[in-house]
mmCIF file of C-alpha atoms and ligand atoms in Angstrom:
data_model
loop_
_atom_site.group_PDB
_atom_site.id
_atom_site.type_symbol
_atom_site.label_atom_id
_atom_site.label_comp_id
_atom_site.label_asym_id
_atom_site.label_seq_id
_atom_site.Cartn_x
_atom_site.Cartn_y
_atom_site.Cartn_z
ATOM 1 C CA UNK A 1 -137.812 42.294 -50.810
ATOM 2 C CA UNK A 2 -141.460 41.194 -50.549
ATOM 3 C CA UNK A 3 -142.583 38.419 -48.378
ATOM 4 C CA UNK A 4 -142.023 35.519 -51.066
ATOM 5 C CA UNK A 5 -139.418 36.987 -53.303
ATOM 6 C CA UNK A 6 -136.131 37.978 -51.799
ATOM 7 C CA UNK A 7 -133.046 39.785 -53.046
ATOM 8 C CA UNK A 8 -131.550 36.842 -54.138
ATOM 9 C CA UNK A 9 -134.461 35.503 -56.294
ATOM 10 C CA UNK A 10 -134.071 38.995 -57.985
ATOM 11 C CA UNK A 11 -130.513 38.723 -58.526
ATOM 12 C CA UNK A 12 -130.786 34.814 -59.587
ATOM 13 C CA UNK A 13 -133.861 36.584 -62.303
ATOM 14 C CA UNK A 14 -131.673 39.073 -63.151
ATOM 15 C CA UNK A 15 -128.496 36.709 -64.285
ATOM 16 C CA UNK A 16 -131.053 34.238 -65.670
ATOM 17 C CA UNK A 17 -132.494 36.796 -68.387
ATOM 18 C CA UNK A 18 -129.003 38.092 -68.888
ATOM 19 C CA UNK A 19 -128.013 34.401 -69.903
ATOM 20 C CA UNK A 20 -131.036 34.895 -72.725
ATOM 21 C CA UNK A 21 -133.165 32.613 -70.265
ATOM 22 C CA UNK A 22 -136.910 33.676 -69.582
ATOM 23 C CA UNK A 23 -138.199 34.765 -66.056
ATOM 24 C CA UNK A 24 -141.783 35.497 -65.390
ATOM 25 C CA UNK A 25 -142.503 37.853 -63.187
ATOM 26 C CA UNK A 26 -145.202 40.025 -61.638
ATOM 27 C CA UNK A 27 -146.741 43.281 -62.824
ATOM 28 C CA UNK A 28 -149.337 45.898 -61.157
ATOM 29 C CA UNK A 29 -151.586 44.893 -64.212
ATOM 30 C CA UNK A 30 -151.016 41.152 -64.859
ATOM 31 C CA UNK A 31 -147.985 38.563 -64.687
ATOM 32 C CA UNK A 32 -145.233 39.217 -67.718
ATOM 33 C CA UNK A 33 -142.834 36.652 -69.143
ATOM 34 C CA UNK A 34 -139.846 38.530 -69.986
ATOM 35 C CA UNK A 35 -136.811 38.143 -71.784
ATOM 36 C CA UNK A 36 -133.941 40.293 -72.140
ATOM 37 C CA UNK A 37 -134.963 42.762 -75.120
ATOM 38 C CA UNK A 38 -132.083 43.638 -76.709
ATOM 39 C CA UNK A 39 -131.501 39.945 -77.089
ATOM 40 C CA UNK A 40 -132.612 38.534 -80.270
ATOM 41 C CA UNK A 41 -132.575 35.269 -79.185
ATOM 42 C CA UNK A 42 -134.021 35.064 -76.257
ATOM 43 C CA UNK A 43 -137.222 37.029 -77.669
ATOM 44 C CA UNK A 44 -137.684 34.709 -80.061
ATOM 45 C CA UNK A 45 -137.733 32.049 -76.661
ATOM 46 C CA UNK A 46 -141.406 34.156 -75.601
ATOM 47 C CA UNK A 47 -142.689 33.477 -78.768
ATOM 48 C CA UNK A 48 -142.200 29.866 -79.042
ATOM 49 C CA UNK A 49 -143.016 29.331 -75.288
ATOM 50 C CA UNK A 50 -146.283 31.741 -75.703
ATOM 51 C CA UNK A 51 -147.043 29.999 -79.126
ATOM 52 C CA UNK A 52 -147.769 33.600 -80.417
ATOM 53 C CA UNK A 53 -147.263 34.393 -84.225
ATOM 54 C CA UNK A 54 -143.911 36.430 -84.476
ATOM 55 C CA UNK A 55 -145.368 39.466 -86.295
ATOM 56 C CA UNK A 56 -147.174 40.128 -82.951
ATOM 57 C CA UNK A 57 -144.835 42.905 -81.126
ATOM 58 C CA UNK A 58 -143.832 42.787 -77.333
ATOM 59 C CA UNK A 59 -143.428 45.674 -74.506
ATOM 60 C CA UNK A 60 -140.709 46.347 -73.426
ATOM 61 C CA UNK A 61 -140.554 47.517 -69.383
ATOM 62 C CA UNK A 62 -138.240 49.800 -68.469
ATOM 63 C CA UNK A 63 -137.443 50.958 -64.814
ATOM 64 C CA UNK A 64 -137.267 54.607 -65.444
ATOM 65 C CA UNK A 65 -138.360 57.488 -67.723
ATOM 66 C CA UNK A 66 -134.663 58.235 -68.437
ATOM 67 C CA UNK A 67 -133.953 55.214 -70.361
ATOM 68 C CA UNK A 68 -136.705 55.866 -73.095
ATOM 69 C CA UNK A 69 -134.478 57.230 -75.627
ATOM 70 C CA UNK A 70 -132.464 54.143 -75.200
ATOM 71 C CA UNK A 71 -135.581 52.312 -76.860
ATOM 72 C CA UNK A 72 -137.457 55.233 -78.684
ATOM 73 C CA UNK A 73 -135.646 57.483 -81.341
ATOM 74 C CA UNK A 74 -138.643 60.519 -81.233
ATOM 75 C CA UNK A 75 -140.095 61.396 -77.361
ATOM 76 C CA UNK A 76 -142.993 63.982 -78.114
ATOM 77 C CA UNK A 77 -144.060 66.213 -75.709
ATOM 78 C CA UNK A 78 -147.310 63.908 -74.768
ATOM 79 C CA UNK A 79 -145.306 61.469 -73.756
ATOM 80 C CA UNK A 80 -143.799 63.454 -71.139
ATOM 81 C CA UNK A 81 -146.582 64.352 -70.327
ATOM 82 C CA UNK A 82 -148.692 61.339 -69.734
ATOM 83 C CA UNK A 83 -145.353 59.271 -68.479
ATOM 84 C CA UNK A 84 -145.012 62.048 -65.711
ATOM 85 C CA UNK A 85 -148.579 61.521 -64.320
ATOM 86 C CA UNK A 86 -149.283 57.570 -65.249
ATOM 87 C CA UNK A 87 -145.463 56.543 -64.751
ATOM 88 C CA UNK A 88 -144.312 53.761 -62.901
ATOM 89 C CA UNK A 89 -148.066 52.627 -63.577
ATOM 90 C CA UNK A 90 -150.689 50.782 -65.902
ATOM 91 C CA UNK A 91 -149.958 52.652 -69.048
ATOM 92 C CA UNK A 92 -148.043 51.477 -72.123
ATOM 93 C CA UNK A 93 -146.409 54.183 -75.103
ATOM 94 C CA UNK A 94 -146.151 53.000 -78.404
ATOM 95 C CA UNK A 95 -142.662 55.281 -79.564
ATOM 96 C CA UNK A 96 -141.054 55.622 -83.294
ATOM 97 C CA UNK A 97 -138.661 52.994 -82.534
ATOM 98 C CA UNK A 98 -134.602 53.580 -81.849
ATOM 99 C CA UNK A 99 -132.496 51.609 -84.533
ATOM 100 C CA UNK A 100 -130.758 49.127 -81.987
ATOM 101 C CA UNK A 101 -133.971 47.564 -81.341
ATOM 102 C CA UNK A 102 -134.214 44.488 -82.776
ATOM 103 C CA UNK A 103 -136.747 43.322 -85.252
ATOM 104 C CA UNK A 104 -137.689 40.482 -82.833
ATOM 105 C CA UNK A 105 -139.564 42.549 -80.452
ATOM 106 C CA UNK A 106 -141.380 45.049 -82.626
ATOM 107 C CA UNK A 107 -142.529 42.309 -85.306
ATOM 108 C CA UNK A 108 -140.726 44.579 -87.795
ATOM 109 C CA UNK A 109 -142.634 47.597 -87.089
ATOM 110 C CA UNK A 110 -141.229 51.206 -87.159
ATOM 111 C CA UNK A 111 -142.215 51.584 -83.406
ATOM 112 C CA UNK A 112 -141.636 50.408 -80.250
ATOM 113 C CA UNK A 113 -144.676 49.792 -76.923
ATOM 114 C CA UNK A 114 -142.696 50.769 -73.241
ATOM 115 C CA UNK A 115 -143.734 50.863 -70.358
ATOM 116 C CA UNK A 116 -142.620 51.681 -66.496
ATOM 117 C CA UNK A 117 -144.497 49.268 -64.780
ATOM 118 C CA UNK A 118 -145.329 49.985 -60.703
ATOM 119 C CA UNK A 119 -145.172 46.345 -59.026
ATOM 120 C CA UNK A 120 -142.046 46.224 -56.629
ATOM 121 C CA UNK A 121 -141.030 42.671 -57.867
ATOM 122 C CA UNK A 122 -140.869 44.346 -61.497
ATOM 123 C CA UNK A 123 -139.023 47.094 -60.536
ATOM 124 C CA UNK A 124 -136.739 45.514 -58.623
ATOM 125 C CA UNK A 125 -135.729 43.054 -61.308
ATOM 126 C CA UNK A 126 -135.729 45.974 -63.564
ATOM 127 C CA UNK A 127 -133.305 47.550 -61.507
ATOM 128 C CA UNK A 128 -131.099 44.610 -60.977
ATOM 129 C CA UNK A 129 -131.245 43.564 -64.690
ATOM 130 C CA UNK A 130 -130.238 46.968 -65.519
ATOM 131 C CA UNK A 131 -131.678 47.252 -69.310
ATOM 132 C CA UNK A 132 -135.339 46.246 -71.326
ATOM 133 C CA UNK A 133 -137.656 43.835 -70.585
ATOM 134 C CA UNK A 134 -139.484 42.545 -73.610
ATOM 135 C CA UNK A 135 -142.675 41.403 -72.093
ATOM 136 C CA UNK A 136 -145.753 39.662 -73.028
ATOM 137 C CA UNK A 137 -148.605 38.735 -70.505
ATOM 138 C CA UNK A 138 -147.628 35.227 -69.780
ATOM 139 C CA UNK A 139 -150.270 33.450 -70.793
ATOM 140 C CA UNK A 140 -150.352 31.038 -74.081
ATOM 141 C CA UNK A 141 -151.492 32.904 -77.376
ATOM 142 C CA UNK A 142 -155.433 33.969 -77.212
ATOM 143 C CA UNK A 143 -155.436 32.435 -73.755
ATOM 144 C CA UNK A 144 -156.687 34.437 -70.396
ATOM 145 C CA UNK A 145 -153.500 36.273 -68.817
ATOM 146 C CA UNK A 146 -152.172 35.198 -65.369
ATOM 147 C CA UNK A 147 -153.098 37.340 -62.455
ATOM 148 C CA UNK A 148 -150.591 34.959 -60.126
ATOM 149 C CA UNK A 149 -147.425 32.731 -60.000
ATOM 150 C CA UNK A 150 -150.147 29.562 -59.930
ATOM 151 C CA UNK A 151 -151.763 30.741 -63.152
ATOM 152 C CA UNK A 152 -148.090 30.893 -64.888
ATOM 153 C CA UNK A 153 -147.034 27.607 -64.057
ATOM 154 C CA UNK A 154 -150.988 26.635 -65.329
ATOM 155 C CA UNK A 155 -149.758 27.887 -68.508
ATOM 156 C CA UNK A 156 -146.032 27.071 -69.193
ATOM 157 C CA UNK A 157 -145.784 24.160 -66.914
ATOM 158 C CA UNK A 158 -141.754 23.644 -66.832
ATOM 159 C CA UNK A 159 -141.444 25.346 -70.015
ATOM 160 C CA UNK A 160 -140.477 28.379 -68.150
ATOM 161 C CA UNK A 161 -137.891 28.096 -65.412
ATOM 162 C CA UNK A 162 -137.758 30.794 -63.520
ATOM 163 C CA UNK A 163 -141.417 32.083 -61.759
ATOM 164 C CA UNK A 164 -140.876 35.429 -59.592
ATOM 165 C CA UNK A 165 -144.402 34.882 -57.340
ATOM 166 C CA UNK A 166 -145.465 38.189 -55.706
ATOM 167 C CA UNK A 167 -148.700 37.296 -55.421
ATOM 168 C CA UNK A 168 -151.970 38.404 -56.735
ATOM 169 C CA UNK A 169 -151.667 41.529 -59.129
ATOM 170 C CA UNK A 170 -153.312 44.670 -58.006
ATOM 171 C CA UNK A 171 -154.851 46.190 -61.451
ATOM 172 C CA UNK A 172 -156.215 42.579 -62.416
ATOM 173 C CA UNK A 173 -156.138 43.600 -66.729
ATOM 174 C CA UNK A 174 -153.659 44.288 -68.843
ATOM 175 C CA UNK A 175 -152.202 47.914 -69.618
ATOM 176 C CA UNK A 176 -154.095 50.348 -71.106
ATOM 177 C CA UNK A 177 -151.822 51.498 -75.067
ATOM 178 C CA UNK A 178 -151.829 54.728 -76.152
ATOM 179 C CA UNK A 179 -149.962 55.163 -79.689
ATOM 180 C CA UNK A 180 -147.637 58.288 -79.181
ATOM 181 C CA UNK A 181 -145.915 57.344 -82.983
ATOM 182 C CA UNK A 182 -148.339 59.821 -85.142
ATOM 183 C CA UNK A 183 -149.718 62.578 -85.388
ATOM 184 C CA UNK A 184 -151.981 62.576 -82.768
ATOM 185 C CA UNK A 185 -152.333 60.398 -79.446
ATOM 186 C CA UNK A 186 -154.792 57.116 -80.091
ATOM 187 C CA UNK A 187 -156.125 54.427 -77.614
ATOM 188 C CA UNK A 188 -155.315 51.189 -78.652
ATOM 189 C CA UNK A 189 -156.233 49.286 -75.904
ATOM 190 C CA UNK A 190 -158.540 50.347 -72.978
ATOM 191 C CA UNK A 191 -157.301 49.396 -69.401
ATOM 192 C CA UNK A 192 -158.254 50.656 -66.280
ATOM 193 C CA UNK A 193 -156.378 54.043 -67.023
ATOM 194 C CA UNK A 194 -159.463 55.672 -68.556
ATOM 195 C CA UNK A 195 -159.422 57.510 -72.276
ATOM 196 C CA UNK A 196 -161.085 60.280 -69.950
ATOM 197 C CA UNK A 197 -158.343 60.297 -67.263
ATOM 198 C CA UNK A 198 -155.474 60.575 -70.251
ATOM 199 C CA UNK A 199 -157.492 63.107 -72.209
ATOM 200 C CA UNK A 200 -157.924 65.353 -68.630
ATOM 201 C CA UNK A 201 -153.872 65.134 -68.643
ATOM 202 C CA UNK A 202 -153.612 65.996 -72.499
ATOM 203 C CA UNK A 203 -156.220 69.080 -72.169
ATOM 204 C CA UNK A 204 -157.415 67.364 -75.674
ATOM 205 C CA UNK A 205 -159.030 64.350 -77.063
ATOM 206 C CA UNK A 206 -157.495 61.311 -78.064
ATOM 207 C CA UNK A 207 -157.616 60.330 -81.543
ATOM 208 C CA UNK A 208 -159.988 57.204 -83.181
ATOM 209 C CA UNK A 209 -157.567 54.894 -84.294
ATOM 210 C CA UNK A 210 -156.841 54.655 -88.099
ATOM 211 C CA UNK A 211 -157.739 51.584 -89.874
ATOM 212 C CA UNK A 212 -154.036 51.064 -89.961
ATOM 213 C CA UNK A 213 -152.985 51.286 -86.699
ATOM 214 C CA UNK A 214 -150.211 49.447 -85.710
ATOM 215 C CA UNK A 215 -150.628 45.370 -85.170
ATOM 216 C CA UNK A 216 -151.999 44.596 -81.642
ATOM 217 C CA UNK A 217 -152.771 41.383 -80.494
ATOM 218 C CA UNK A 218 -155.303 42.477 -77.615
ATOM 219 C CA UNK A 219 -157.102 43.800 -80.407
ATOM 220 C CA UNK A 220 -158.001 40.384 -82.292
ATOM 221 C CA UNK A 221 -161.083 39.556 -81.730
ATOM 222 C CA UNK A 222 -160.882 36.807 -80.522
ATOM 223 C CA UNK A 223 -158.544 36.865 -77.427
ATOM 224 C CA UNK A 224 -158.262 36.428 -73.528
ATOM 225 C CA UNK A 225 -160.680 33.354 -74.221
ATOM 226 C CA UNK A 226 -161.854 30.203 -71.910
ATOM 227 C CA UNK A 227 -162.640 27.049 -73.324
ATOM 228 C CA UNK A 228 -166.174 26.930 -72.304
ATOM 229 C CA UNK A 229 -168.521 28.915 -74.376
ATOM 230 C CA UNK A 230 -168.909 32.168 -72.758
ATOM 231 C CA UNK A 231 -171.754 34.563 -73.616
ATOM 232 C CA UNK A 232 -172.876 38.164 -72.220
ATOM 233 C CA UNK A 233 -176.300 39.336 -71.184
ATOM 234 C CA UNK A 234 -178.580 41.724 -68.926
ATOM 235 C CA UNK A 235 -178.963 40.119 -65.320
ATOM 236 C CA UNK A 236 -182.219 38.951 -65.456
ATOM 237 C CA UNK A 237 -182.032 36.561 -68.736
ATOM 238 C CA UNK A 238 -178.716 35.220 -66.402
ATOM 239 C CA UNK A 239 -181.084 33.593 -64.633
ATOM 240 C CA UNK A 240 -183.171 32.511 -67.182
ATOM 241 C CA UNK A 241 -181.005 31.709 -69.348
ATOM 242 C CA UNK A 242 -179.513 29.019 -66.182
ATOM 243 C CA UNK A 243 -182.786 28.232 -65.299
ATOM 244 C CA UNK A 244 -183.959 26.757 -68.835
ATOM 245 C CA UNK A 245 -179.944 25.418 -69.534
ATOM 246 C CA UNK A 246 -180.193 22.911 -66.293
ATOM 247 C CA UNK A 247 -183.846 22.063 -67.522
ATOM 248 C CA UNK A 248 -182.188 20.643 -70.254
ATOM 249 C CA UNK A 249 -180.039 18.746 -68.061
ATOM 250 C CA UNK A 250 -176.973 21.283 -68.540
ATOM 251 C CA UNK A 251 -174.152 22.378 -66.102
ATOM 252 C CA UNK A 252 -174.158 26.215 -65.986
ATOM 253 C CA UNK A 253 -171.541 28.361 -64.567
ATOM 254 C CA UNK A 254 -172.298 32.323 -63.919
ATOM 255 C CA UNK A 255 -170.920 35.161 -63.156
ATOM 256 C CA UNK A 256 -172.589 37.964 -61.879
ATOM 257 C CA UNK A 257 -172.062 40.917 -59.907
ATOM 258 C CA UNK A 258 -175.650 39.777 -57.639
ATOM 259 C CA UNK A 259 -174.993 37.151 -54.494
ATOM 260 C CA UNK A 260 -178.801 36.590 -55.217
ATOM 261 C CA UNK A 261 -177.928 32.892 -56.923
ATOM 262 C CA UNK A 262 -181.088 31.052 -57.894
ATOM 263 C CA UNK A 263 -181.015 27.652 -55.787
ATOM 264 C CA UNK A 264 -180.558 25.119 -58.964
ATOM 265 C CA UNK A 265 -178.055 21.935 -59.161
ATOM 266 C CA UNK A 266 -175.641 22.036 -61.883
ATOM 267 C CA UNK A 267 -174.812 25.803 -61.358
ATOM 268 C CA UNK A 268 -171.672 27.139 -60.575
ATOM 269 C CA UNK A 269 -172.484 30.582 -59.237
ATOM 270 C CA UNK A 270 -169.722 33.212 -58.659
ATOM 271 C CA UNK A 271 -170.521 36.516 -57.687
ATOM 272 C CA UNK A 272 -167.879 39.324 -59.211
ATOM 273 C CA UNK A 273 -167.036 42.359 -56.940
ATOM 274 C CA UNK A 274 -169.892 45.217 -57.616
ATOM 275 C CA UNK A 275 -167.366 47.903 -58.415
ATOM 276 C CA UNK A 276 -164.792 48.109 -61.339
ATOM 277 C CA UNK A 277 -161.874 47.783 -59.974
ATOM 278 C CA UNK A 278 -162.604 45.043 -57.839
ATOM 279 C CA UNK A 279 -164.301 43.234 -60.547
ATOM 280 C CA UNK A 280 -161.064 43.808 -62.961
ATOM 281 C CA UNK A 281 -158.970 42.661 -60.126
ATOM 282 C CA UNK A 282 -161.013 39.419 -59.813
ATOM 283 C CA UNK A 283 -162.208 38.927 -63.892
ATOM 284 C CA UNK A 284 -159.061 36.625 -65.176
ATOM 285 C CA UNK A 285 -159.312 34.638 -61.721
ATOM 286 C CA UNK A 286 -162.917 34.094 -61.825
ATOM 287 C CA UNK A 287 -162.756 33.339 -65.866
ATOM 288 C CA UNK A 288 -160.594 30.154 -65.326
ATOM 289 C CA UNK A 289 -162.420 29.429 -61.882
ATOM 290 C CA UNK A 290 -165.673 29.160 -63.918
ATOM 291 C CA UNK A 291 -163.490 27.402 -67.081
ATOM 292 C CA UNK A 292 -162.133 24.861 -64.554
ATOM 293 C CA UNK A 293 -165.833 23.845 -63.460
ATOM 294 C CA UNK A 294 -166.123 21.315 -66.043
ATOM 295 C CA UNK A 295 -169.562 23.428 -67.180
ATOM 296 C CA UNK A 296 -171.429 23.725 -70.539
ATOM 297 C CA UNK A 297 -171.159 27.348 -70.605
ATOM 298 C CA UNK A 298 -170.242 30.662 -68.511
ATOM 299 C CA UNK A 299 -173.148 32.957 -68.582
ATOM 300 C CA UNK A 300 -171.748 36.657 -67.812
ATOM 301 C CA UNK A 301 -173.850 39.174 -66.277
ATOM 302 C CA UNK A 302 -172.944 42.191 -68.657
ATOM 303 C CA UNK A 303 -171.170 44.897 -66.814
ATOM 304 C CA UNK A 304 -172.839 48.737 -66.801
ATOM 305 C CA UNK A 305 -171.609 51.036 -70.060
ATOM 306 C CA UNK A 306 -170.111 53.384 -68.379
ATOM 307 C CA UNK A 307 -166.233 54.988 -68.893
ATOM 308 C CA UNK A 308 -164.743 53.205 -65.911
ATOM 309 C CA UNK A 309 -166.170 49.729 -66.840
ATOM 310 C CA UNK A 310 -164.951 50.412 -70.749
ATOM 311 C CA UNK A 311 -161.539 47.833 -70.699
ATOM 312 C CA UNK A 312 -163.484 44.846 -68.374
ATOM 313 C CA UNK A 313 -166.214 45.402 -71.130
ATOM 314 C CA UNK A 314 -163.689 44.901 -74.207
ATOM 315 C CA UNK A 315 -161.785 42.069 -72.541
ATOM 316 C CA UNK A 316 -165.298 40.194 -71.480
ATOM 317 C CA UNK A 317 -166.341 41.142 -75.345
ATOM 318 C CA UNK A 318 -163.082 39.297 -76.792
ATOM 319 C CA UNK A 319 -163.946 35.965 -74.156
ATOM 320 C CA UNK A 320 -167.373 35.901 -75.608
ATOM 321 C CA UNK A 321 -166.064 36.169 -79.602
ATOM 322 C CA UNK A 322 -163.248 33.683 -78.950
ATOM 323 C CA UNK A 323 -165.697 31.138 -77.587
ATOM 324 C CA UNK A 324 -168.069 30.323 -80.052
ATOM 325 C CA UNK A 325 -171.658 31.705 -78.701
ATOM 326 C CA UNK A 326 -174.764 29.977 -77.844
ATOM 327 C CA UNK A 327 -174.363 27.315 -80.892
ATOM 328 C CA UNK A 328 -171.620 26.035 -79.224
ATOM 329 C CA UNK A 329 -173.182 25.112 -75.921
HETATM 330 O O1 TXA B 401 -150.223 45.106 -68.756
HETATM 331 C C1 TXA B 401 -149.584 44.769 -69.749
HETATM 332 O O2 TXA B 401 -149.479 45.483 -70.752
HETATM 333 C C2 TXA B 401 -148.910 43.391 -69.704
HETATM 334 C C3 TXA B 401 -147.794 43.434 -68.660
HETATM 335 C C4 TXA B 401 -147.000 42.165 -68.620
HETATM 336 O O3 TXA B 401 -146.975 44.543 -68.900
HETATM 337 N N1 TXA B 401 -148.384 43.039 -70.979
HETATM 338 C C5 TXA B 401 -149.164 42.723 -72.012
HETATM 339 O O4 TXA B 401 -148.439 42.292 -73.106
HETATM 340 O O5 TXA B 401 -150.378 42.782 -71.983
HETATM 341 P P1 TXA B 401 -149.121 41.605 -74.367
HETATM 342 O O6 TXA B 401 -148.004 41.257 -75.288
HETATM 343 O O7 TXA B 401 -149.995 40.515 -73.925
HETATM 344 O O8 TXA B 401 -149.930 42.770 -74.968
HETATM 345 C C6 TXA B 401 -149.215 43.896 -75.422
HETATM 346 C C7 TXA B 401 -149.890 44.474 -76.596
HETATM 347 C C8 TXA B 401 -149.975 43.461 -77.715
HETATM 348 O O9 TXA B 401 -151.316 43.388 -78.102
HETATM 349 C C9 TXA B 401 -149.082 44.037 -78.783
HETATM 350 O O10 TXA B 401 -149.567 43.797 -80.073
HETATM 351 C C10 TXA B 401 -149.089 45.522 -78.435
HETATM 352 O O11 TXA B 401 -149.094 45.550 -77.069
HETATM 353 N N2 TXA B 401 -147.903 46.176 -78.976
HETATM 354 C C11 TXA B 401 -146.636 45.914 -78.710
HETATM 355 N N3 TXA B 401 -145.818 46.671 -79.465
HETATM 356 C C12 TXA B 401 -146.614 47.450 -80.210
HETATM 357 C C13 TXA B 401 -146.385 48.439 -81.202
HETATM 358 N N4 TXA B 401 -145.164 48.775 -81.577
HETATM 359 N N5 TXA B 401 -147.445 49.021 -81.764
HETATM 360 C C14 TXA B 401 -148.696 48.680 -81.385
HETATM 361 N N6 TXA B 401 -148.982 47.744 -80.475
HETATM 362 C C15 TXA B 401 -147.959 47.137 -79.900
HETATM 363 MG MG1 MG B 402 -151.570 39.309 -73.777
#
């Protein structure tokens, strides 16, 4: 079906997450372990492998528009709408929930996230399986997701059985959430869909979130976190930031969108892709690349503020706060 994963690794996925075993597999955005979600049981199996607190809901990944109301009880018009133009794609709904869905996936909540995802791997199993995917990024709790099979088995080791490898993910970052459940349509996580790009389809702004929107665990802050202390800044205190770190006799890993790398020992230098997209494609990659250098700290060139940079900003903003800051160095 793709060059690495064949029909029969899709049907052997398929039968494994219908015995209530997990499979991870590949998304357009990042990789996903799934789990059969109408199966109590074998959610509960993401949880423990992910080490993620139970009240933390999952997404479930469906292969076509038609099966929503199989999952959501209420389908509001914006919903068709924005599933019409971002469907099979990066974009996860948040839906009043149908009853049969168990408790296990939403974290006890009232609604249900879904999504159509684009990859061919996904759909494919999707197809094959035949009902929900409950989904998390496959990564452990807080950790950075996996953008390939190598990554997954970094994570889970042999805790997860069955890897579906198809590769690099295109997108790079997780799913951009809109809530669909109230009144009005609210971002609740940025991705490289744009809140511009889903307002042009809406004809009307999107909503700030409440302060009680529903639980997300993208929206911690700290989350998609290296070990090494990781901290943001303009281009030019990069460098002289590294400069003074190695005086001191520290190793210094960067990342910058600039091949200009000052010519010091002790510095890991890797330089991002200049545009969005690239860079997003590239971010978890490079963030264990530089984690994995053995260094004292990952100095990040901050990216520009601007609407297409807005979800590599918030997920570079969560690395920084889960890693403890200069003090830490
Ligand atoms: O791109 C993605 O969305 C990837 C791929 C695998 O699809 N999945 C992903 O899953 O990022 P996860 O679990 O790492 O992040 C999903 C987010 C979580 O922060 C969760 O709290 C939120 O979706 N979520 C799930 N159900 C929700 C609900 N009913 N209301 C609000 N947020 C919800
Ligand atoms: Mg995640």
């Amino acid at each position: 079906m793709t060059d690495s994963v064949s029909d029969l690794d899709i049907t052997r996925a398929a039968a494994q997450l219908k015995a209530g075993e997990l499979v991870a597999f590949p998304t357009e955005t990042v990789y996903g372990l799934g789990a059969d979600a109408s199966n109590t049981d074998a959610v509960r199996k993401v949880f423990v492998a992910k080490g993620r607190p139970a009240d933390h809901p999952l997404i479930v990944h469906i292969a076509d528009t038609v099966q929503l109301s199989n999952w959501a009880r209420e389908i509001p018009h914006a919903v068709h709408t924005l599933a019409q133009k971002f469907w099979p794609g990066p974009l996860t709904l948040v839906l009043k929930r149908h009853p049969n869905v168990p408790d296990a996936v939403t974290g006890g909540q009232d609604t249900v996230a879904i999504r159509v995802p684009s990859h061919p791997v996904a759909r494919a199993l999707l197809r094959a399986f035949g009902g929900g995917i409950a989904a998390p990024s496959a990564n452990r709790f807080g950790r950075v997701s996996s953008t390939t099979a190598a990554h997954v088995r970094e994570e889970f080791g042999d805790a997860v059985a069955c890897v579906l490898d198809g590769g690099a993910t295109d997108v790079g970052i997780e799913s951009t959430i809109v809530d669909c459940s109230g009144a009005a349509p609210t971002l609740l996580r940025p991705g490289m869909i744009t809140p511009q790009q889903i307002e042009a389809v809406l004809g009307k702004p999107l909503a700030a979130p409440q302060a009680k929107t529903p639980r997300v665990s993208g929206m911690l802050d700290k989350h998609y976190a290296p070990q090494t202390p990781l901290m943001q800044m303009e281009g030019d205190l990069v460098v002289e930031l590294a400069h003074s770190l190695v005086r001191q006799g520290k190793h210094v890993a960067v990342l910058a969108r600039t091949k200009l790398q000052p010519l010091l020992d002790n510095l890991t230098w890797v330089a991002a892709p200049v545009d969005a997209a690239g860079y997003a494609h590239d971010l978890y990659a490079n963030l264990r690349a530089l984690d994995h250098a053995g260094c004292d700290a990952i100095l990040v060139e901050q990216p520009p503020d601007e609407a297409e940079w807005l979800a590599i900003r918030d997920r570079l903003n969560r690395a920084a706060a889960g890693s403890g800051g200069t003090e830490t160095i």
